[in-house]
Coordinates of C-alpha atoms in Angstrom, one line a residue:
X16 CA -14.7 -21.5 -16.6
X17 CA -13.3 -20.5 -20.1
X18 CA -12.3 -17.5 -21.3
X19 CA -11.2 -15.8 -24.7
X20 CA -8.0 -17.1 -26.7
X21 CA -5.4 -15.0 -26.4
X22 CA -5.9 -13.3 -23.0
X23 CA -4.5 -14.7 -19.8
X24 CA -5.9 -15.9 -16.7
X25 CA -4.5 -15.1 -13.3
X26 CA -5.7 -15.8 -9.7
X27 CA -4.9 -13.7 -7.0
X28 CA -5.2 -14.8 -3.8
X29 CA -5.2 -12.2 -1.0
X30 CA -5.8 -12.5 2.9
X31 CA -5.0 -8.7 4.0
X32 CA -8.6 -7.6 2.9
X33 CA -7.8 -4.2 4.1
X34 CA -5.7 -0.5 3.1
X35 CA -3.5 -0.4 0.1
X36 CA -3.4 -3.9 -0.4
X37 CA -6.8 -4.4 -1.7
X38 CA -6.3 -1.3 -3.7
X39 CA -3.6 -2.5 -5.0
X40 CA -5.0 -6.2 -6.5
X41 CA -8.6 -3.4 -7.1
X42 CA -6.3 -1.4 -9.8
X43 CA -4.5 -4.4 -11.0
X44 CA -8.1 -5.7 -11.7
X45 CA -9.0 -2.1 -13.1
X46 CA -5.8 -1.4 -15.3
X47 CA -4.1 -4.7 -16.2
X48 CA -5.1 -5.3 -19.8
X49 CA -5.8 -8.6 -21.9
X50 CA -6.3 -10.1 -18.3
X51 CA -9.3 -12.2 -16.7
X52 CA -8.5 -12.1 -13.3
X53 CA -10.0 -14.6 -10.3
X54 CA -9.6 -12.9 -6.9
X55 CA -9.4 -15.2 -3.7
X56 CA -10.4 -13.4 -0.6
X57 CA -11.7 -13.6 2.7
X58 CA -15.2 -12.7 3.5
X59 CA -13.6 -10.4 6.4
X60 CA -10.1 -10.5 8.4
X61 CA -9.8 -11.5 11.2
X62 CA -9.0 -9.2 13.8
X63 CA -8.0 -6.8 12.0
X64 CA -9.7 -4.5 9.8
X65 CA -11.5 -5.0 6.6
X66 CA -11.9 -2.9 3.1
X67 CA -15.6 -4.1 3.2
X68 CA -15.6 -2.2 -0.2
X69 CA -13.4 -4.2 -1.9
X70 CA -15.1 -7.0 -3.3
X71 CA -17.5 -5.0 -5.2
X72 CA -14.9 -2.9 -6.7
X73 CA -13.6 -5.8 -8.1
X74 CA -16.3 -7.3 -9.4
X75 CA -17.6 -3.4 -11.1
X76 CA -13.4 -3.6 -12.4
X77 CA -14.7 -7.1 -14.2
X78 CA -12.8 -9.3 -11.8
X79 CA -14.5 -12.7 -10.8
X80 CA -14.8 -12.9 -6.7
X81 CA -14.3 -16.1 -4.9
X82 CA -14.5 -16.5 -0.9
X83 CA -11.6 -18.6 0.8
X84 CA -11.3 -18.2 4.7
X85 CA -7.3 -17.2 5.6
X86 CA -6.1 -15.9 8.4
X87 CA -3.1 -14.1 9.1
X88 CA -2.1 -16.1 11.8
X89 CA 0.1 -18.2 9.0
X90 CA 0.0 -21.4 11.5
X91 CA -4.1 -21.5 11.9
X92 CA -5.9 -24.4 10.7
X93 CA -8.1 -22.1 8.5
X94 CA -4.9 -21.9 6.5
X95 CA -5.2 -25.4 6.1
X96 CA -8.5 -25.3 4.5
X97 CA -7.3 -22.6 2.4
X98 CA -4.8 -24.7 1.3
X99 CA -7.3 -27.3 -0.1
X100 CA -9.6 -24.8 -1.1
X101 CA -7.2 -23.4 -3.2
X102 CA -6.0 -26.4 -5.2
X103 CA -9.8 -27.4 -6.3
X104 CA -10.0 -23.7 -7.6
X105 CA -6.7 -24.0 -9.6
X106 CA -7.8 -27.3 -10.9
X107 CA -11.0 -25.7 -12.0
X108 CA -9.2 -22.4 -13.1
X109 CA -6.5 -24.0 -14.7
X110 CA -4.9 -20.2 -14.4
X111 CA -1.5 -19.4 -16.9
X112 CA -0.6 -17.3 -13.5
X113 CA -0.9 -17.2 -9.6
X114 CA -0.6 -14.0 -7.8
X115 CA 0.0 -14.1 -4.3
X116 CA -0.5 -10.8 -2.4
X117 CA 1.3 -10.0 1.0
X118 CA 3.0 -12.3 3.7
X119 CA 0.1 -14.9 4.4
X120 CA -1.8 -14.6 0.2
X121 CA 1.6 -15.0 -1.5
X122 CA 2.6 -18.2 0.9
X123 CA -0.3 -19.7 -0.1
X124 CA -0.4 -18.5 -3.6
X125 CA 3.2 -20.3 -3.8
X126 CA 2.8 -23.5 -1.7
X127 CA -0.6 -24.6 -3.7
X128 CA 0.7 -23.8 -7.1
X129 CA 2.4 -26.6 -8.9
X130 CA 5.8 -26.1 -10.6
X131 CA 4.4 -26.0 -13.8
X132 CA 2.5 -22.6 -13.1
X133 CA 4.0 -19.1 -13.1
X134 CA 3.5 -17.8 -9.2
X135 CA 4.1 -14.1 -8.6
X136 CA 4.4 -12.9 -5.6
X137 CA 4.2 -9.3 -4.1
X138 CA 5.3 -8.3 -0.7
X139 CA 3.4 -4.5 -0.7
X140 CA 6.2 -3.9 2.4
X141 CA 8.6 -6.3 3.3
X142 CA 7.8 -7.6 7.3
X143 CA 10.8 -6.8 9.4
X144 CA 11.0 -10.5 11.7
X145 CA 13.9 -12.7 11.5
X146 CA 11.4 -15.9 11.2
X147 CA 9.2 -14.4 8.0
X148 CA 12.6 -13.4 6.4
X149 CA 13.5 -17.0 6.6
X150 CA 10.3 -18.6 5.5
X151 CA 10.6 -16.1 2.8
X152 CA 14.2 -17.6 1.6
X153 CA 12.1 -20.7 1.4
X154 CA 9.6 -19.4 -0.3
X155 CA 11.7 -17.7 -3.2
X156 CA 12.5 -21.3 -4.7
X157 CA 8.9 -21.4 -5.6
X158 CA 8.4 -17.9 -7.0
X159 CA 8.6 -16.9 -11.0
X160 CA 8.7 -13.0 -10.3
X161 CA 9.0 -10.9 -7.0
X162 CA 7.8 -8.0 -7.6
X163 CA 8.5 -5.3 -5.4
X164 CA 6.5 -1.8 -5.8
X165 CA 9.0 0.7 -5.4
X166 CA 12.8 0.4 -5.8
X167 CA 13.8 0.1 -2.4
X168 CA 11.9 -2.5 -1.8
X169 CA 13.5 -4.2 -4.6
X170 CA 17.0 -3.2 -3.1
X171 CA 16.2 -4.7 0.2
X172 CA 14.8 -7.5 -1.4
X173 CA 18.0 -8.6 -2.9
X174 CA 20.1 -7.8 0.3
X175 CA 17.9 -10.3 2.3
X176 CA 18.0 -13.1 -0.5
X177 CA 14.2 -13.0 -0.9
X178 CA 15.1 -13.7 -4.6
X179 CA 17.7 -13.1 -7.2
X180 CA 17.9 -10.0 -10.0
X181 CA 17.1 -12.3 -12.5
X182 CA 13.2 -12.8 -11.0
X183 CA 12.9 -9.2 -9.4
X184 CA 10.8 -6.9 -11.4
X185 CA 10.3 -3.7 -9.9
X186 CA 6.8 -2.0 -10.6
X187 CA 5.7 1.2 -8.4
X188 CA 2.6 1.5 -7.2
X189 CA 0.5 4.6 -9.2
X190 CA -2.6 6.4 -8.7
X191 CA -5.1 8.0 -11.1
X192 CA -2.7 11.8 -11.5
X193 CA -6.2 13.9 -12.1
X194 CA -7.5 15.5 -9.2
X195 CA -11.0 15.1 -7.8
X196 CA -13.6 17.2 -9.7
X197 CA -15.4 17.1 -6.0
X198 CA -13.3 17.6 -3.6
X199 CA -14.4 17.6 0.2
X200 CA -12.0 19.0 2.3
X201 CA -13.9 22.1 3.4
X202 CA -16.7 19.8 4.4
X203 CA -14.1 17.1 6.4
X204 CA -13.2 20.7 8.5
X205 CA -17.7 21.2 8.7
X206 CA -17.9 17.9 10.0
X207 CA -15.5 17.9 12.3
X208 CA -15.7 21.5 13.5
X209 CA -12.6 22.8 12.6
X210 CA -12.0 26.3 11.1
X211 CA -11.6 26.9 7.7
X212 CA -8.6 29.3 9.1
X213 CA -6.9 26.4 11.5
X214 CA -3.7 24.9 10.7
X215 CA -4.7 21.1 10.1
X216 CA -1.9 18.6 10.3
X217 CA -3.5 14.7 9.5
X218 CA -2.7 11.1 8.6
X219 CA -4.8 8.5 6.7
X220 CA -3.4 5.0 8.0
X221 CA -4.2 1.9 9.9
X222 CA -3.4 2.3 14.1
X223 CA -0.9 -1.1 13.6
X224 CA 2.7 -1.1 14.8
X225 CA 3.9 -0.6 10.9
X226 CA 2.3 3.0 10.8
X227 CA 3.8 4.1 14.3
X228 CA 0.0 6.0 14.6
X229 CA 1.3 6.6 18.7
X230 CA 4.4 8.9 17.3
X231 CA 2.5 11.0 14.9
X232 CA 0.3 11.5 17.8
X233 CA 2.9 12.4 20.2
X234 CA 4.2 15.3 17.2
X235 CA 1.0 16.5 16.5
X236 CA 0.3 16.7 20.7
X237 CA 3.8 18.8 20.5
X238 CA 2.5 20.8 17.2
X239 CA -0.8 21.9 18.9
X240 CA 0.6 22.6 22.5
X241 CA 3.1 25.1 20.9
X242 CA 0.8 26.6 17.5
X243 CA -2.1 28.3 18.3
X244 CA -5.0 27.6 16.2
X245 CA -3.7 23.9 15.0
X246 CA -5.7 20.7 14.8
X247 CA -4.9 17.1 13.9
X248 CA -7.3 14.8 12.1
X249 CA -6.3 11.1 12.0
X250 CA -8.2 8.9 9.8
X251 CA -8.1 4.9 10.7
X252 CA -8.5 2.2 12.9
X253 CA -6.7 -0.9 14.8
X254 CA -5.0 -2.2 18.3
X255 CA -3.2 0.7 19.0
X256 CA -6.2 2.9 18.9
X257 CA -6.0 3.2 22.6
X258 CA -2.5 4.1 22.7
X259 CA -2.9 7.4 20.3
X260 CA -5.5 8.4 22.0
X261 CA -3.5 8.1 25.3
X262 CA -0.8 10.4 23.3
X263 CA -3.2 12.7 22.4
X264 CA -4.8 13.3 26.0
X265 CA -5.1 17.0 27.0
X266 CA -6.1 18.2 23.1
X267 CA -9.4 18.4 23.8
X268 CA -11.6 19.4 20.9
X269 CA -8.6 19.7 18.6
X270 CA -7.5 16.5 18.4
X271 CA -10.3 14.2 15.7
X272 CA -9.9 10.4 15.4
X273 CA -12.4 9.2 12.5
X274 CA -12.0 5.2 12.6
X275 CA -13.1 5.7 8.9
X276 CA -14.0 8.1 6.0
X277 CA -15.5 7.2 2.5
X278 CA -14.1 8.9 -0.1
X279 CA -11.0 9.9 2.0
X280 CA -8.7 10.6 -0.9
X281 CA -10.8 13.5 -1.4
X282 CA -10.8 15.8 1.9
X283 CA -7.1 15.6 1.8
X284 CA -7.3 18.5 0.8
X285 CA -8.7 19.9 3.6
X286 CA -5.3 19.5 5.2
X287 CA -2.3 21.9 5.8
X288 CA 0.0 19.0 6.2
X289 CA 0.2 15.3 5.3
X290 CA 2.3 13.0 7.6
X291 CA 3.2 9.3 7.3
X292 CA 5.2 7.9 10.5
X293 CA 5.7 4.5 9.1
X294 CA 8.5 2.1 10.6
X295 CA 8.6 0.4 6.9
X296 CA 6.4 0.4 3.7
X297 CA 6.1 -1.0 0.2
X298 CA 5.2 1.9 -2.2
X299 CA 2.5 3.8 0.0
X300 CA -0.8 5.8 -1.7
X301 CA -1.9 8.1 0.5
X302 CA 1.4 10.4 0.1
X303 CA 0.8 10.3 -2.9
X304 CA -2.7 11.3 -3.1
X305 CA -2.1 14.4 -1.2
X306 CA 0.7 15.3 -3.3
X307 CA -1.9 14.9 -6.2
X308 CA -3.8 17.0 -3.7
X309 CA -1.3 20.3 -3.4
X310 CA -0.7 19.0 0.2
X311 CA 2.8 19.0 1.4
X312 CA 3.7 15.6 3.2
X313 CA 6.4 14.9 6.0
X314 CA 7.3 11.0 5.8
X315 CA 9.6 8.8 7.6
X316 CA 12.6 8.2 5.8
X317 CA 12.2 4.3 5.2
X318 CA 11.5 1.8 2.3
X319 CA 9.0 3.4 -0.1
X320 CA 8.9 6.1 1.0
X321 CA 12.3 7.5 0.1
X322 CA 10.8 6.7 -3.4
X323 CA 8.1 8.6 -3.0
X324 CA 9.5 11.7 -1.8
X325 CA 13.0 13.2 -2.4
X326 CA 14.1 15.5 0.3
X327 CA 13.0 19.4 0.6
X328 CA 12.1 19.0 -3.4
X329 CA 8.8 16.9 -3.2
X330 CA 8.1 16.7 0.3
X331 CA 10.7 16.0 3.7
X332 CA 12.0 12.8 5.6
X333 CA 12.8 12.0 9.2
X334 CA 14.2 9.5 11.1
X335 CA 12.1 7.0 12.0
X336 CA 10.3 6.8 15.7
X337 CA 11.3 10.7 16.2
X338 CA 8.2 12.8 17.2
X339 CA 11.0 15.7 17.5
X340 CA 11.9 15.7 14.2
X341 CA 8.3 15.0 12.8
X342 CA 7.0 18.3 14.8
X343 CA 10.3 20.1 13.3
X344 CA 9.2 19.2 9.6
X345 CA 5.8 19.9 10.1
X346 CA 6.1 23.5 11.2
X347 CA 9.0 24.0 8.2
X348 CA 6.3 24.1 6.5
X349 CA 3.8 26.7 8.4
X350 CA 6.4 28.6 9.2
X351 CA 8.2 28.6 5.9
X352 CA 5.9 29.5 2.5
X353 CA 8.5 29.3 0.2
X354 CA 9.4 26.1 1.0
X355 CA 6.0 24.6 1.1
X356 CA 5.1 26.2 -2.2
X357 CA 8.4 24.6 -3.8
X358 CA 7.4 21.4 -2.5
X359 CA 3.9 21.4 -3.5
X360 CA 5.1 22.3 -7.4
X361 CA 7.8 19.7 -7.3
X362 CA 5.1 16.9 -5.9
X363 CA 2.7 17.8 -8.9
X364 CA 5.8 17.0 -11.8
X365 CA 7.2 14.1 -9.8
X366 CA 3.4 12.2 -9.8
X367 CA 4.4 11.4 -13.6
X368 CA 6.1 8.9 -12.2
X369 CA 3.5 7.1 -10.4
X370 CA 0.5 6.3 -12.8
X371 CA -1.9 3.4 -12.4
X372 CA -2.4 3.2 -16.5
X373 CA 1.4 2.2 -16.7
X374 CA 1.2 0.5 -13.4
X375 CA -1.4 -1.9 -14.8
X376 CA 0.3 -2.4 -18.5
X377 CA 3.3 -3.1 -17.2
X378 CA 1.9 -6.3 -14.6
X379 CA 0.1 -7.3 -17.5
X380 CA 3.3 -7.4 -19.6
X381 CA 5.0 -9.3 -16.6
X382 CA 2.4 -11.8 -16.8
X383 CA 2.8 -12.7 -20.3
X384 CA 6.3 -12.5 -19.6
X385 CA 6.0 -15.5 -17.0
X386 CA 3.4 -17.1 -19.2
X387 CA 4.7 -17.2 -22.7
X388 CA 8.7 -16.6 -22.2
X389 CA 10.3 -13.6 -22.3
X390 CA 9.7 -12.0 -25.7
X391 CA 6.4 -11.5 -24.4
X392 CA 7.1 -9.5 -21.2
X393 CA 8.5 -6.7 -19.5
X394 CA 11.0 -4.2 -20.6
X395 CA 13.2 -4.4 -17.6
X396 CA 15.2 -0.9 -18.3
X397 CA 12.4 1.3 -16.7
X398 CA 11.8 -1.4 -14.0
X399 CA 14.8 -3.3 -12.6
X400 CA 16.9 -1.2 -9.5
X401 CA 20.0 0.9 -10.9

């Protein structure tokens, strides 16, 4: 393959086909300028669900698809194929940059690359184990830039030695700040039967352990046994889709599990509330697209999203694993108008800070940062932890 002078060439490789993580390599595709970029993907994953969307969103973004089997089992003799697999496609690409996405993409994007090409590696939410913290340590030898997607991340980054300040570039995740001109949320409510007068509390996440989908279910079962007229709508699947479900017993017609929803970005706003329950995060989307929305949110207070929201100005944290307090927030804001209005207008101003334009210039700038040296890169004022 060649490609014009002048513009760089980075593959990606990515194994979690699925949420924000193929978003997130779908608007680096879409918004990183002067950039050819090669995306290595599975043709599913394994297990687990997959943003079947994804590869064509690339491709239509003017990214170049290739198909590598990985698993996320990280000892799994797929991954060993993928290994090979990958150095041919370097030695084909000849890339000026590797880009290794999440835990099992960016061990692979690191341990193929040879020293004499840039890797970057994101985490998009740092995994919690004692083993992947150390195979990270490991890792960090071979990586030119971590880059973390909110500044938390970056914080806790540092404090588990999962690379130095010197490599850490700090980039928050952004979305596209205009509204849908057609939004559905009126017509989520048709579909599913709910009033257009019912207090609607809902989540938009994958049922894994991460999102804690079985303690927003437990808050919401609490919300709707004590509210008349209140509803949940939960949009996702995965393992624990038994367990919510087992939380949400006795709800009856008021309680709406939709394993998935095209376009869901738009019926946010057919919520009263937005809640994320997340035991840990990188720099999470869906918060943000309800904010964008006019929909309060309730989050957990962990890494990303204490960047996304600041306390009872743009939205309201709880502690982690505490369907108490998530029920309390939540009905702050039914019972409480002032509050949610103030919320709502301090969400809209705080969105300036999470655009995908500068999002995607300033990866590109990283690149030709690692690439070329550092006159060509990043300005690391707006980006480095304070």
């Amino acid at each position: 393959m060649t490609h014009p002078p002048g513009r760089l060439r980075v593959l990606h490789v990515l194994e979690a086909l699925e949420g924000g993580t193929a978003r997130h390599v779908v608007d680096l595709v879409r918004h990183a300028p002067h950039v050819d970029h090669v995306v290595a993907i599975p043709s599913e994953r394994v297990g687990w669900a997959t943003d079947r969307q994804a590869a064509d969103d690339i491709e239509r973004a003017g990214g170049v698809v290739r198909r590598i089997d990985m698993r996320r089992t990280p000892v799994h003799p797929r991954n060993a194929r993928a290994f090979v697999a990958l150095r041919r496609l370097i030695r084909e690409l000849r890339p000026d940059v590797v880009h290794g996405h999440s835990s099992v993409g960016g061990a692979l994007a690191r341990l193929v690359t040879s020293r004499s090409t840039p890797v970057v590696y994101t985490a998009n939410g740092l995994a919690t184990a004692r083993a992947a913290r150390t195979i990270e340590r490991v890792l960090a030898r071979r990586t030119s830039r971590f880059v973390a997607v909110s500044p938390s991340e970056g914080d806790l980054a540092l404090q588990w030695r999962l690379t130095t300040r010197d490599r850490l570039v700090v980039i928050p995740n952004g979305i596209d700040r205009e509204p849908s001109p057609h939004p559905s949320g009126h017509e989520l409510r048709a579909a599913l039967g709910i009033p257009r007068d019912a207090f609607v509390i809902g989540t938009v996440s994958r049922l894994v352990a991460q999102k804690a989908p079985e303690v927003f279910a437990r808050a919401a079962r609490l919300v709707v046994q004590g509210e008349d007229g209140a509803h949940v709508v939960m949009v996702g699947s995965g393992p624990l889709a038994a367990e919510v479900r087992r939380e949400a017993a006795g709800l009856g017609d008021r309680f709406h599990l939709v394993e998935h929803l095209e376009g869901a970005a738009d019926a946010l706003n057919g919520l009263d509330v937005f809640v994320l329950a997340s035991r840990f995060e990188g720099g999470p989307y869906t918060p943000l697209e309800a904010m964008r929305a006019g929909v309060p949110v309730v989050l957990t207070d962990v890494v990303g999203n204490r960047d996304t929201v600041e306390h009872e100005r743009t939205g309201l944290l709880v502690p982690v694993d505490d369907a108490t307090a998530l029920r309390a927030a939540i009905l702050r804001y039914r019972h409480d108008p002032a509050l949610r209005d103030r919320v709502v207008a301090g969400a809209r101003q705080a969105l300036s800070r999470f655009d995908v334009g500068p999002m995607g210039a300033a990866t590109s700038r990283m690149y030709q940062e690692v690439a070329h040296g550092p006159r060509a890169g990043l300005s690391r004022e707006i980006d480095e932890p304070k």
